[in-house]
Coordinates of C-alpha atoms and ligand atoms in Angstrom, one line a residue:
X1 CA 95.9 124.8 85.6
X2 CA 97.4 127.8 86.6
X3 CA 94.5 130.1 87.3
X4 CA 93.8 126.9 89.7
X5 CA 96.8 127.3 91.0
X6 CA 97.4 131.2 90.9
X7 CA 93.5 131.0 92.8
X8 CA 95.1 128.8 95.3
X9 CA 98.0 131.0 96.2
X10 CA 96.6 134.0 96.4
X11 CA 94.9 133.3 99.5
X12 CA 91.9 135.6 97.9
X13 CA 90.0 133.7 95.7
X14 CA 86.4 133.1 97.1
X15 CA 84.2 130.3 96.8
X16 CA 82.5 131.9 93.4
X17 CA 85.7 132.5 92.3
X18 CA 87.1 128.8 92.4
X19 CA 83.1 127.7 90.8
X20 CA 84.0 129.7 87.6
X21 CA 87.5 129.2 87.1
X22 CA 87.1 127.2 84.0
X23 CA 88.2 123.4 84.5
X24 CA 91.1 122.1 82.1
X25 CA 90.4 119.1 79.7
X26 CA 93.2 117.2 81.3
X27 CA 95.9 117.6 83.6
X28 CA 99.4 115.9 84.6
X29 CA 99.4 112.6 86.8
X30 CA 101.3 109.7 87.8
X31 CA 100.5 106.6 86.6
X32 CA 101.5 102.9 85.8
X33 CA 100.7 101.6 81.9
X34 CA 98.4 98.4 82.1
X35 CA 100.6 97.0 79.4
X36 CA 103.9 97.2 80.6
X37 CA 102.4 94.9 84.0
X38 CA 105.1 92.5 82.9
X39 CA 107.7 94.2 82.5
X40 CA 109.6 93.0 85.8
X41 CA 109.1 89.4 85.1
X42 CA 111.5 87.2 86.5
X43 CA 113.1 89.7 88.8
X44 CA 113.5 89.9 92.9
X45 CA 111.2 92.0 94.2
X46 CA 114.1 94.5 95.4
X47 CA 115.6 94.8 92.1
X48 CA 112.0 96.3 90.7
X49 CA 112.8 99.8 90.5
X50 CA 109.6 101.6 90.7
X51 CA 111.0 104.8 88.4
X52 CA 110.7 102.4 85.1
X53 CA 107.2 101.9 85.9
X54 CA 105.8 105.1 87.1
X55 CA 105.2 107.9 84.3
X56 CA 103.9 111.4 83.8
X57 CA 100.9 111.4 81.9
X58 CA 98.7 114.5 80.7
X59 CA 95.3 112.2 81.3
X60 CA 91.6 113.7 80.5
X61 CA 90.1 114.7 83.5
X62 CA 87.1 112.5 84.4
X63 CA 83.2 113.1 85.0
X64 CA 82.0 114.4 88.3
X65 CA 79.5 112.2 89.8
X66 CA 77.0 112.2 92.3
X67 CA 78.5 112.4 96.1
X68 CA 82.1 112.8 94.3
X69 CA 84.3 115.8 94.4
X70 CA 87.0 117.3 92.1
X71 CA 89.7 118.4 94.3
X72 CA 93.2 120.9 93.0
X73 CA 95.8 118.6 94.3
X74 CA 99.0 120.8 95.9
X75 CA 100.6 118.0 97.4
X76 CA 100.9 114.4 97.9
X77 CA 102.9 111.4 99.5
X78 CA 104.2 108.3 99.0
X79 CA 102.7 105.6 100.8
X80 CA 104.0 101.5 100.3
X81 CA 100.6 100.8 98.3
X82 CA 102.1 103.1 95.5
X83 CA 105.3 100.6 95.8
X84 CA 103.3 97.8 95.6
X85 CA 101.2 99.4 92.3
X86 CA 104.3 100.4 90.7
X87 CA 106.2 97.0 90.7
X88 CA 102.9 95.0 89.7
X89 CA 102.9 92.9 93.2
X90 CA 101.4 91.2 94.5
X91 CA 99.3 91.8 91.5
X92 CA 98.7 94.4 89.5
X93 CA 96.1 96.8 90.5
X94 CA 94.7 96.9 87.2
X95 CA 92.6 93.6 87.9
X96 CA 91.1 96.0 90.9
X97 CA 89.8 98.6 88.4
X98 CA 88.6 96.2 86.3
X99 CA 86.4 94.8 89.5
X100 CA 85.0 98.4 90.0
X101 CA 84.6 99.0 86.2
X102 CA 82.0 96.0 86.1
X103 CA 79.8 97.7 89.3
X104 CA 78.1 100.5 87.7
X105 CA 77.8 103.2 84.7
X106 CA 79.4 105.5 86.7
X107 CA 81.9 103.4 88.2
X108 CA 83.0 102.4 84.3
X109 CA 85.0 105.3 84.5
X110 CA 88.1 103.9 86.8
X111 CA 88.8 100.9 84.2
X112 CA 91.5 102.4 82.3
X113 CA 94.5 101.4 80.6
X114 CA 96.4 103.3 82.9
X115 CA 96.0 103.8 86.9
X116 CA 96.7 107.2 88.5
X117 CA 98.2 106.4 92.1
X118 CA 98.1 107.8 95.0
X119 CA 96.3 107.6 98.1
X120 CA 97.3 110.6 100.0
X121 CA 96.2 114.4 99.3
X122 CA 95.9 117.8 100.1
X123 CA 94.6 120.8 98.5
X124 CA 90.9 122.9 97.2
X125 CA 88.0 121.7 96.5
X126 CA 87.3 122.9 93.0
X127 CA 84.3 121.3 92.2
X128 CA 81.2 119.0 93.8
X129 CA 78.3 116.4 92.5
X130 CA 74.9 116.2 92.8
X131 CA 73.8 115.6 96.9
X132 CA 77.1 117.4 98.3
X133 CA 76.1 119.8 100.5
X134 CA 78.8 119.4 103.3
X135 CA 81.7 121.0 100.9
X136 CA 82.3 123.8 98.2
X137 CA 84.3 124.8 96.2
X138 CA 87.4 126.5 97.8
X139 CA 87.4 124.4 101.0
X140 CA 91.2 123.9 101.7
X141 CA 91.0 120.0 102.7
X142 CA 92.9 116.8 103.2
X143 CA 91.3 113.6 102.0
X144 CA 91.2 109.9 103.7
X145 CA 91.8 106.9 101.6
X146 CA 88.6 105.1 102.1
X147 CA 85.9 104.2 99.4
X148 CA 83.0 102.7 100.1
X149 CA 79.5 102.3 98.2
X150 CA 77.2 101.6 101.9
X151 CA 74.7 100.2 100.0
X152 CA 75.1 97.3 101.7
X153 CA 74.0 97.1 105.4
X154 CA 77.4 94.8 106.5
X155 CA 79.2 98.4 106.3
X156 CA 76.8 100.1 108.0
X157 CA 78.3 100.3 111.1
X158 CA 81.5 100.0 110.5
X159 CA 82.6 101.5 107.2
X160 CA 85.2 99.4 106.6
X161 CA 83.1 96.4 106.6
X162 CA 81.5 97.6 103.1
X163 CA 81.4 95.0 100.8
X164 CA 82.3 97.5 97.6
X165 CA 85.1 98.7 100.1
X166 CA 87.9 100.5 98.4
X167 CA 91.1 102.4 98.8
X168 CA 91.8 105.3 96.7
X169 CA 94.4 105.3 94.1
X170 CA 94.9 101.9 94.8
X171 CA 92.0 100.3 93.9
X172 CA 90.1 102.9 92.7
X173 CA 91.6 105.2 89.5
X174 CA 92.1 109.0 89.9
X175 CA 94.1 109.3 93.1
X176 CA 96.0 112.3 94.6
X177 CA 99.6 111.8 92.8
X178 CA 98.4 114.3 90.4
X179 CA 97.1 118.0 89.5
X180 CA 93.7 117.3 90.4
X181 CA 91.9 114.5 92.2
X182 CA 88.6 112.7 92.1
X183 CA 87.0 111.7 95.6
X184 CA 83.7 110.7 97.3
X185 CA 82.9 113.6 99.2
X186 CA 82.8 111.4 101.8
X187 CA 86.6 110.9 102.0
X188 CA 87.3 115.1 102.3
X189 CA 88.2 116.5 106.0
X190 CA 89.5 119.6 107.0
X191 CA 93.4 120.8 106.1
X192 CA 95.1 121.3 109.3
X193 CA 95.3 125.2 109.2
X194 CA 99.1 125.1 111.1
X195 CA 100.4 122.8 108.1
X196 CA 101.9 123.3 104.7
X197 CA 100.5 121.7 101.8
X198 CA 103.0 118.9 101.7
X199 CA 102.8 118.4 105.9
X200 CA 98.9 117.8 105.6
X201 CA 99.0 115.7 102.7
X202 CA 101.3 113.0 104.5
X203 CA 100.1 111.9 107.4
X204 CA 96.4 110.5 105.8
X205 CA 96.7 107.1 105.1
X206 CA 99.4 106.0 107.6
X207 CA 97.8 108.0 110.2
X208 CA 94.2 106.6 110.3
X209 CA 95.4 103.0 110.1
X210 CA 97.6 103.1 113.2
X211 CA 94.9 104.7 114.6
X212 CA 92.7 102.1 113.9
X213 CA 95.4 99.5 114.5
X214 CA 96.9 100.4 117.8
X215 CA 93.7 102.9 119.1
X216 CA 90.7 101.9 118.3
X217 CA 88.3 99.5 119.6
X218 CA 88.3 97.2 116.2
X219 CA 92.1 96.8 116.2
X220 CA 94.5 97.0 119.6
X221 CA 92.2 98.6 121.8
X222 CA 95.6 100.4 123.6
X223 CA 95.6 101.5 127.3
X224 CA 97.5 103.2 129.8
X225 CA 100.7 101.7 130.9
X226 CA 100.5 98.8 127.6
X227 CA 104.0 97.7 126.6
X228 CA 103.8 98.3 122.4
X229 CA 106.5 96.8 120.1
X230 CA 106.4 98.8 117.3
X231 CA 108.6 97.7 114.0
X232 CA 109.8 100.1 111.9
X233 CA 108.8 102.8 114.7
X234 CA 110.0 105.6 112.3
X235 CA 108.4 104.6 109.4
X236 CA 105.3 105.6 107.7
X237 CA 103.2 103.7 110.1
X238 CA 105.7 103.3 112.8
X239 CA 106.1 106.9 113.4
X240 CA 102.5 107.5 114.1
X241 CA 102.0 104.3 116.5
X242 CA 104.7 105.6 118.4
X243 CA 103.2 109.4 118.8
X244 CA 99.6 107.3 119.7
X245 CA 101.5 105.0 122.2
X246 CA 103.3 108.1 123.8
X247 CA 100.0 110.1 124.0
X248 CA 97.7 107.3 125.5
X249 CA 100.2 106.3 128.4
X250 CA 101.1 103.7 126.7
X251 CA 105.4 102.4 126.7
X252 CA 106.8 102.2 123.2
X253 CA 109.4 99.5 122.4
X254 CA 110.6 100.7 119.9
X255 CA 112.3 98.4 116.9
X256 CA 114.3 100.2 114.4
X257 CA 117.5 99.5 111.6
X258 CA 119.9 102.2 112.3
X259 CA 121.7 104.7 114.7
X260 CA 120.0 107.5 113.0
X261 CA 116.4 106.0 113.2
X262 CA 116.6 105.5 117.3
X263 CA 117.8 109.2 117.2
X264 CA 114.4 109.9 116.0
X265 CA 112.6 107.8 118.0
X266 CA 114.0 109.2 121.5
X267 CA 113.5 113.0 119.7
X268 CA 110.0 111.9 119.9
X269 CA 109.8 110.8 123.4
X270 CA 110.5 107.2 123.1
X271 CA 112.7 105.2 125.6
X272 CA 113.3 101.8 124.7
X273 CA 114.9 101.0 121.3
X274 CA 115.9 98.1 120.1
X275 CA 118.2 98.7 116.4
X276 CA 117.8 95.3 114.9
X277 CA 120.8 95.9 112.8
X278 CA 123.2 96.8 115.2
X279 CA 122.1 93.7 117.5
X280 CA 121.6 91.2 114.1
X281 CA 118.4 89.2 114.5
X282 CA 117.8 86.5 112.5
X283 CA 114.9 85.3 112.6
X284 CA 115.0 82.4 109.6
X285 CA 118.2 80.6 109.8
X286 CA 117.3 80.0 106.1
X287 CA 114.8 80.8 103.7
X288 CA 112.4 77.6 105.1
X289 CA 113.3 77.5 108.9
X290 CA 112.6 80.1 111.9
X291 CA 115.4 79.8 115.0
X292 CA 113.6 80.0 118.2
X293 CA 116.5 80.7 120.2
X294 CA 116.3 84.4 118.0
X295 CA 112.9 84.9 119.3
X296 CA 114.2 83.7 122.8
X297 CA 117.2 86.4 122.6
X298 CA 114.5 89.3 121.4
X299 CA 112.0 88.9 123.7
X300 CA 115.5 88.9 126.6
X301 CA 116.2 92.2 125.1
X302 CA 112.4 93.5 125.6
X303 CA 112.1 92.3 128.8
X304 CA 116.1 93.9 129.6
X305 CA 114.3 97.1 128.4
X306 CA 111.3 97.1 129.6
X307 CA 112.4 95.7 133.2
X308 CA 110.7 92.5 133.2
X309 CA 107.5 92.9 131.0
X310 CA 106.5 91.5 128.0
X311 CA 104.4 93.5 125.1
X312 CA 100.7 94.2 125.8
X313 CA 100.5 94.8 122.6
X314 CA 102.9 93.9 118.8
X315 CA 102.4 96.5 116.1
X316 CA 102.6 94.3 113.2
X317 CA 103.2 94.9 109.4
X318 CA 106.8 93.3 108.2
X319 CA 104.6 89.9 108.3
X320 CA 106.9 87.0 107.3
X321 CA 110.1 87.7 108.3
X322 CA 108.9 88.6 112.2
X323 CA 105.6 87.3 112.7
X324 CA 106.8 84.2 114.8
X325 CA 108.6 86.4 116.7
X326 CA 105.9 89.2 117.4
X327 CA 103.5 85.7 118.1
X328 CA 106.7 85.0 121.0
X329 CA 107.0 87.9 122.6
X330 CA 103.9 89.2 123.0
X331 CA 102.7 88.5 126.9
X332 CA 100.7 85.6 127.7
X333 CA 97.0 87.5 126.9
X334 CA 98.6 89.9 124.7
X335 CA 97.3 91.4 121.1
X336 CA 99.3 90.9 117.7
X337 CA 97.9 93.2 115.5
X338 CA 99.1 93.1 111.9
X339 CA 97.7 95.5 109.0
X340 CA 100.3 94.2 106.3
X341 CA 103.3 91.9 104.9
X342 CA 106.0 93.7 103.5
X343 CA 108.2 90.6 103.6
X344 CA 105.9 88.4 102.6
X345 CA 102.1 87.5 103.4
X346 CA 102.5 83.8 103.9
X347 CA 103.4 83.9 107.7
X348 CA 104.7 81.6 110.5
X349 CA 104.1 80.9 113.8
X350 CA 104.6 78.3 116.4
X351 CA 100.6 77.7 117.4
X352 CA 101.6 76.9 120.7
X353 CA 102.6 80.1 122.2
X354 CA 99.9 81.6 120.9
X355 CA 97.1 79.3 121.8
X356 CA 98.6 78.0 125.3
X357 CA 99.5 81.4 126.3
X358 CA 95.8 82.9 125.4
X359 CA 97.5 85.3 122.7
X360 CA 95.4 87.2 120.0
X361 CA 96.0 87.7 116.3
X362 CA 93.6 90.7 115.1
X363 CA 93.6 91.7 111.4
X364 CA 93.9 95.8 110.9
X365 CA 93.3 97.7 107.4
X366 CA 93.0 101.3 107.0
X367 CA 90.4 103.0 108.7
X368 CA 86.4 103.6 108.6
X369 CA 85.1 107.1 108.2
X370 CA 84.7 107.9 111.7
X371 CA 88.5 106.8 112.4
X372 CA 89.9 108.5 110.1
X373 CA 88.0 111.9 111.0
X374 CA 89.1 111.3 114.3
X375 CA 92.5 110.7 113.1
X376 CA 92.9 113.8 111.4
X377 CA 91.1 115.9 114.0
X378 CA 94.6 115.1 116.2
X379 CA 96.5 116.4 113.6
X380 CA 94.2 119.2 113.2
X381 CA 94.7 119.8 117.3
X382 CA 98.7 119.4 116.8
X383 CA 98.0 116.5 119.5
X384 CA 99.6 114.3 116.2
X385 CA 102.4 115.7 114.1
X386 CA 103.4 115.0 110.6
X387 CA 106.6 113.1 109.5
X388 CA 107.5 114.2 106.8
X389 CA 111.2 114.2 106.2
X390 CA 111.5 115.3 102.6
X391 CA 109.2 116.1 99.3
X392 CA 110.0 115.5 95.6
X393 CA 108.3 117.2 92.5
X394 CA 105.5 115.4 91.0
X395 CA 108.3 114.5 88.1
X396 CA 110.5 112.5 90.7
X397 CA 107.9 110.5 91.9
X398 CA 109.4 107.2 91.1
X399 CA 112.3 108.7 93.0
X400 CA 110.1 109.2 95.9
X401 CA 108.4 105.5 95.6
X402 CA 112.0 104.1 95.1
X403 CA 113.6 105.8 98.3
X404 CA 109.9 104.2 100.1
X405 CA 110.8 100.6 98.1
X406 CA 114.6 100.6 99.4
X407 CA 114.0 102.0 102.7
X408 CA 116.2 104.9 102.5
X409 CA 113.5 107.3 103.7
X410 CA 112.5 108.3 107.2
X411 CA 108.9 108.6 108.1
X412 CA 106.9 110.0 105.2
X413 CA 107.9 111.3 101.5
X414 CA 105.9 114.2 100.2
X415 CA 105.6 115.0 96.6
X416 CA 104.6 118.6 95.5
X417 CA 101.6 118.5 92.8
X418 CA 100.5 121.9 92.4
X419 CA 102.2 123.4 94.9
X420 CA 105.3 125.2 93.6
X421 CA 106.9 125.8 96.6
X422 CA 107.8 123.5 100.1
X423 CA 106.5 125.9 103.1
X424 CA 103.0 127.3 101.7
X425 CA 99.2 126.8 103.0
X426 CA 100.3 127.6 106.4
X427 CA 97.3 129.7 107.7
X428 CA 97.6 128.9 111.8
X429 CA 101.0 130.4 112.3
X430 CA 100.1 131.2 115.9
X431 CA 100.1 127.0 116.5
X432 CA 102.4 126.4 114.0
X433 CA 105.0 128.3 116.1
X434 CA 103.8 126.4 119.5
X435 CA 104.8 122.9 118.0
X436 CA 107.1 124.2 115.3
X437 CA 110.4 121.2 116.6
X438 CA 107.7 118.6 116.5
X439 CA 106.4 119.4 113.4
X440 CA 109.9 119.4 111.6
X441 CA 111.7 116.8 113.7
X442 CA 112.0 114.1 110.1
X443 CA 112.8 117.2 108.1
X444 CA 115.9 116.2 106.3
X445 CA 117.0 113.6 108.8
Ligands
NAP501 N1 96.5 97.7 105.6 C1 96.7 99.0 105.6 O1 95.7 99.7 105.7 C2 98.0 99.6 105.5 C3 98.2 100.9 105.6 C4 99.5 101.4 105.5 C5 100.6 100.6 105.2 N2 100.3 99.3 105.0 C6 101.4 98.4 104.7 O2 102.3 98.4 105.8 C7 103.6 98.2 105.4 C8 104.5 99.3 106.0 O3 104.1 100.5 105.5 P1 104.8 101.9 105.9 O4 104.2 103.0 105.3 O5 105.0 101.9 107.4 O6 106.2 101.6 105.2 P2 107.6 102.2 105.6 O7 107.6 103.7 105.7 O8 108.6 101.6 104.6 O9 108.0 101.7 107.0 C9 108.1 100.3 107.3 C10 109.3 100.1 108.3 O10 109.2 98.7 108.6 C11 110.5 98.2 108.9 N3 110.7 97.0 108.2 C12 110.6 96.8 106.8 N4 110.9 95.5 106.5 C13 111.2 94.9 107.7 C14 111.6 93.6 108.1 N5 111.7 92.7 107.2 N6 111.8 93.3 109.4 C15 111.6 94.3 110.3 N7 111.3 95.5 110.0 C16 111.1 95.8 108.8 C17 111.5 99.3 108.4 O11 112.0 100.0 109.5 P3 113.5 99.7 110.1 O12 114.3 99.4 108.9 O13 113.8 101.0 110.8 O14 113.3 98.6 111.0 C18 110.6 100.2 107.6 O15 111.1 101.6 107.6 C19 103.6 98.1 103.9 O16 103.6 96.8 103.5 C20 102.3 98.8 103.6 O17 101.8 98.4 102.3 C21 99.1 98.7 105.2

């Protein structure tokens, strides 16, 4: 592992050089145990604390396959999937590898007793299967989360339609929490060349599914001039609908939970904030019951903001505990668009407002190839910065996915795999220096 990692850092090594740098046996990696899966029973979800779960295992390091690639992982992030993996909710993922396990020979590999996370990375390509021809080894990349088999015409034109379709380190085995990675080739795109290691491996996931969400044709569809609510506007998703809605015209309304966070926000560009906290929403007046009149107030407080208008278009993912309102306040016409549930998937609405008033509810996940390219070619143009606010070592990852489980963080967490160092891989420091404030504005916020 370190002659990968001495190659790495030297800056030197050439494409030869990576092919014959012998591969280890195994390597270090994050995982969750299959059978400890119950070992939360009977607790809230906030009192699972995701640093009993997670562990760091020296696992064997897996076949190559056709169309895959072995990738030297120098950093990582946290995203709310690993949350979710590591307190076994809604259920544990190893029922997802088990599913894969049963497609193929080759697939046989992913069904495991334990499950190495991750869904973000970036780092070298060190080594690629049979048919890759578009990659090498060396390539400095970055790799999207989607995994897909398109052997089935349903995903043909739109990837994320595949009915084998996957994400990586979630539902698949052998993500990017780790020394070294296994991808389809497919997933690998260029590193941003003005990044470090730990800047390009964060924005991946969150990035291409608010593009996909908020941008593109199959979610939101965003235009000039649209009035977005976006909750949890700093947050791993939040924080990249805001930069889309700021780029495209668009007028953010920004929701957030604290001084601190709207301070982040306006740093970006934004205008109109609303900090929930400070102005005490409450939605549910108990556990069972939604209070209209808290809807009514909210969508005051949009319109006080926005001068009159109501929300083109609501960025969606806290599910229960605001969907009625995000179903209110959008305008009569207007686009809910919800990729997730963090406070619970079984949501409510008043049908009326949304039927009457000619509303749409549009379902969001991830991102198909194309998006995601697209996605990260932004980045790669310094159009879309990271948000990275702080990294951990790969041995305080369940630090890292507690501060993501509490929501202590801001924006993204990084997590250093082989990198040793925060501050390395940078090799655009001419644009680099042109958008160095926006590229550090989470750092250490
Ligand atoms: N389908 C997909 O492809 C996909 C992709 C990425 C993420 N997700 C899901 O999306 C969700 C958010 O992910 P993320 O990476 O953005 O997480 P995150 O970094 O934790 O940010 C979410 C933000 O939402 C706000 N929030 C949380 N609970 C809320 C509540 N009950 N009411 C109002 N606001 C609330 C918080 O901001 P404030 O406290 O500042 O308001 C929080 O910072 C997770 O459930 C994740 O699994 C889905």
């Amino acid at each position: 592992m370190n002659e990968i990692r001495d190659a790495v850092l030297s800056g030197e090594a050439t494409p030869e050089d990576y092919a014959h740098i012998p591969l280890p046996a195994s390597y270090r990696a994050v995982t969750v145990h299959a059978d400890e899966t119950g070992m939360f029973e009977g607790l809230e979800t906030r009192e699972k604390d995701p640093r009993k779960a997670l562990h760091l295992d020296e696992v064997a390091l897996p076949e190559l396959g056709p169309g895959e690639a072995l990738v030297a992982v120098m950093a990582s992030a946290i995203n709310y999937n690993t949350v979710w993996s590591s307190i076994f909710e809604p259920v544990p993922t190893f029922a997802f590898l088990r599913k894969y396990g049963r497609l193929s020979e080759l697939t046989k590999r992913h069904d495991l007793p334990y499950h190495i996370l991750g869904s973000d990375l970036s780092g070298v390509v060190l080594r690629v299967g049979a048919g890759v021809n578009k990659w090498k080894p060396g390539d400095q990349v970055v790799a999207h989360c989607q995994s897909v088999e398109l052997e089935d015409a349903a995903g043909h034109g739109d990837t994320m339609l595949d009915p084998e379709q996957r994400i990586w380190g979630f539902e698949t085995n052998f993500g990017g929490l780790a020394e070294i990675a296994l991808v389809k080739a497919n997933q690998l795109m260029p590193k941003p060349a003005h990044l470090t290691w730990e800047e390009a491996a964060s924005p991946g996931l969150v990035n291409s599914t608010a593009y996909r969400q908020l941008v593109s044709r199959n979610g939101a569809g965003m235009k000039q001039g649209d009035v977005v609510l976006i909750w949890g506007a700093s947050g791993g998703l939040g924080s990249y609908a805001t930069q889309y809605a700021l780029n495209g015209g668009a007028i953010p309304v920004c929701v957030v939970s604290s001084p601190q966070k709207a301070e982040i926000c306006r740093a970006m560009g934004a205008e109109l904030i609303v900090d929930r906290n400070a102005e005490g929403y409450r939605f549910w007046s108990d556990p069972a019951t939604q209070d209209p009149k808290e809807w009514q107030r909210f969508g005051a407080r949009i319109r006080e903001l926005t001068g009159g208008d109501d929300p083109d278009i609501v960025f969606e993912h806290p599910g229960r505990e605001t969907f009625g309102a995000s179903v209110y306040v959008a305008r009569r016409g207007g686009t809910i668009v919800t990729c997730a549930s963090t406070s619970g998937f079984m949501h409510e609405y008043d049908n009326r407002y949304l039927w009457m008033n000619l509303k749409r509810v549009i379902g969001s996940h991830f991102a198909n190839y194309r998006e995601a390219w697209e996605a990260n070619r932004l980045v790669q143009k310094a159009m879309i910065h990271p948000t990275l606010s702080r990294s951990y070592g790969l041995e305080q990852a369940g630090q890292a996915a507690f501060d993501v489980h509490r929501n202590l963080h801001q924006g993204k967490v990084g997590v250093l795999c082989l990198a040793p160092a925060e501050g390395l891989g940078v090799s655009n420091g001419a644009l680099r220096d042109r958008h160095r404030s926006e590229i550090e504005r989470f750092r250490d916020v």
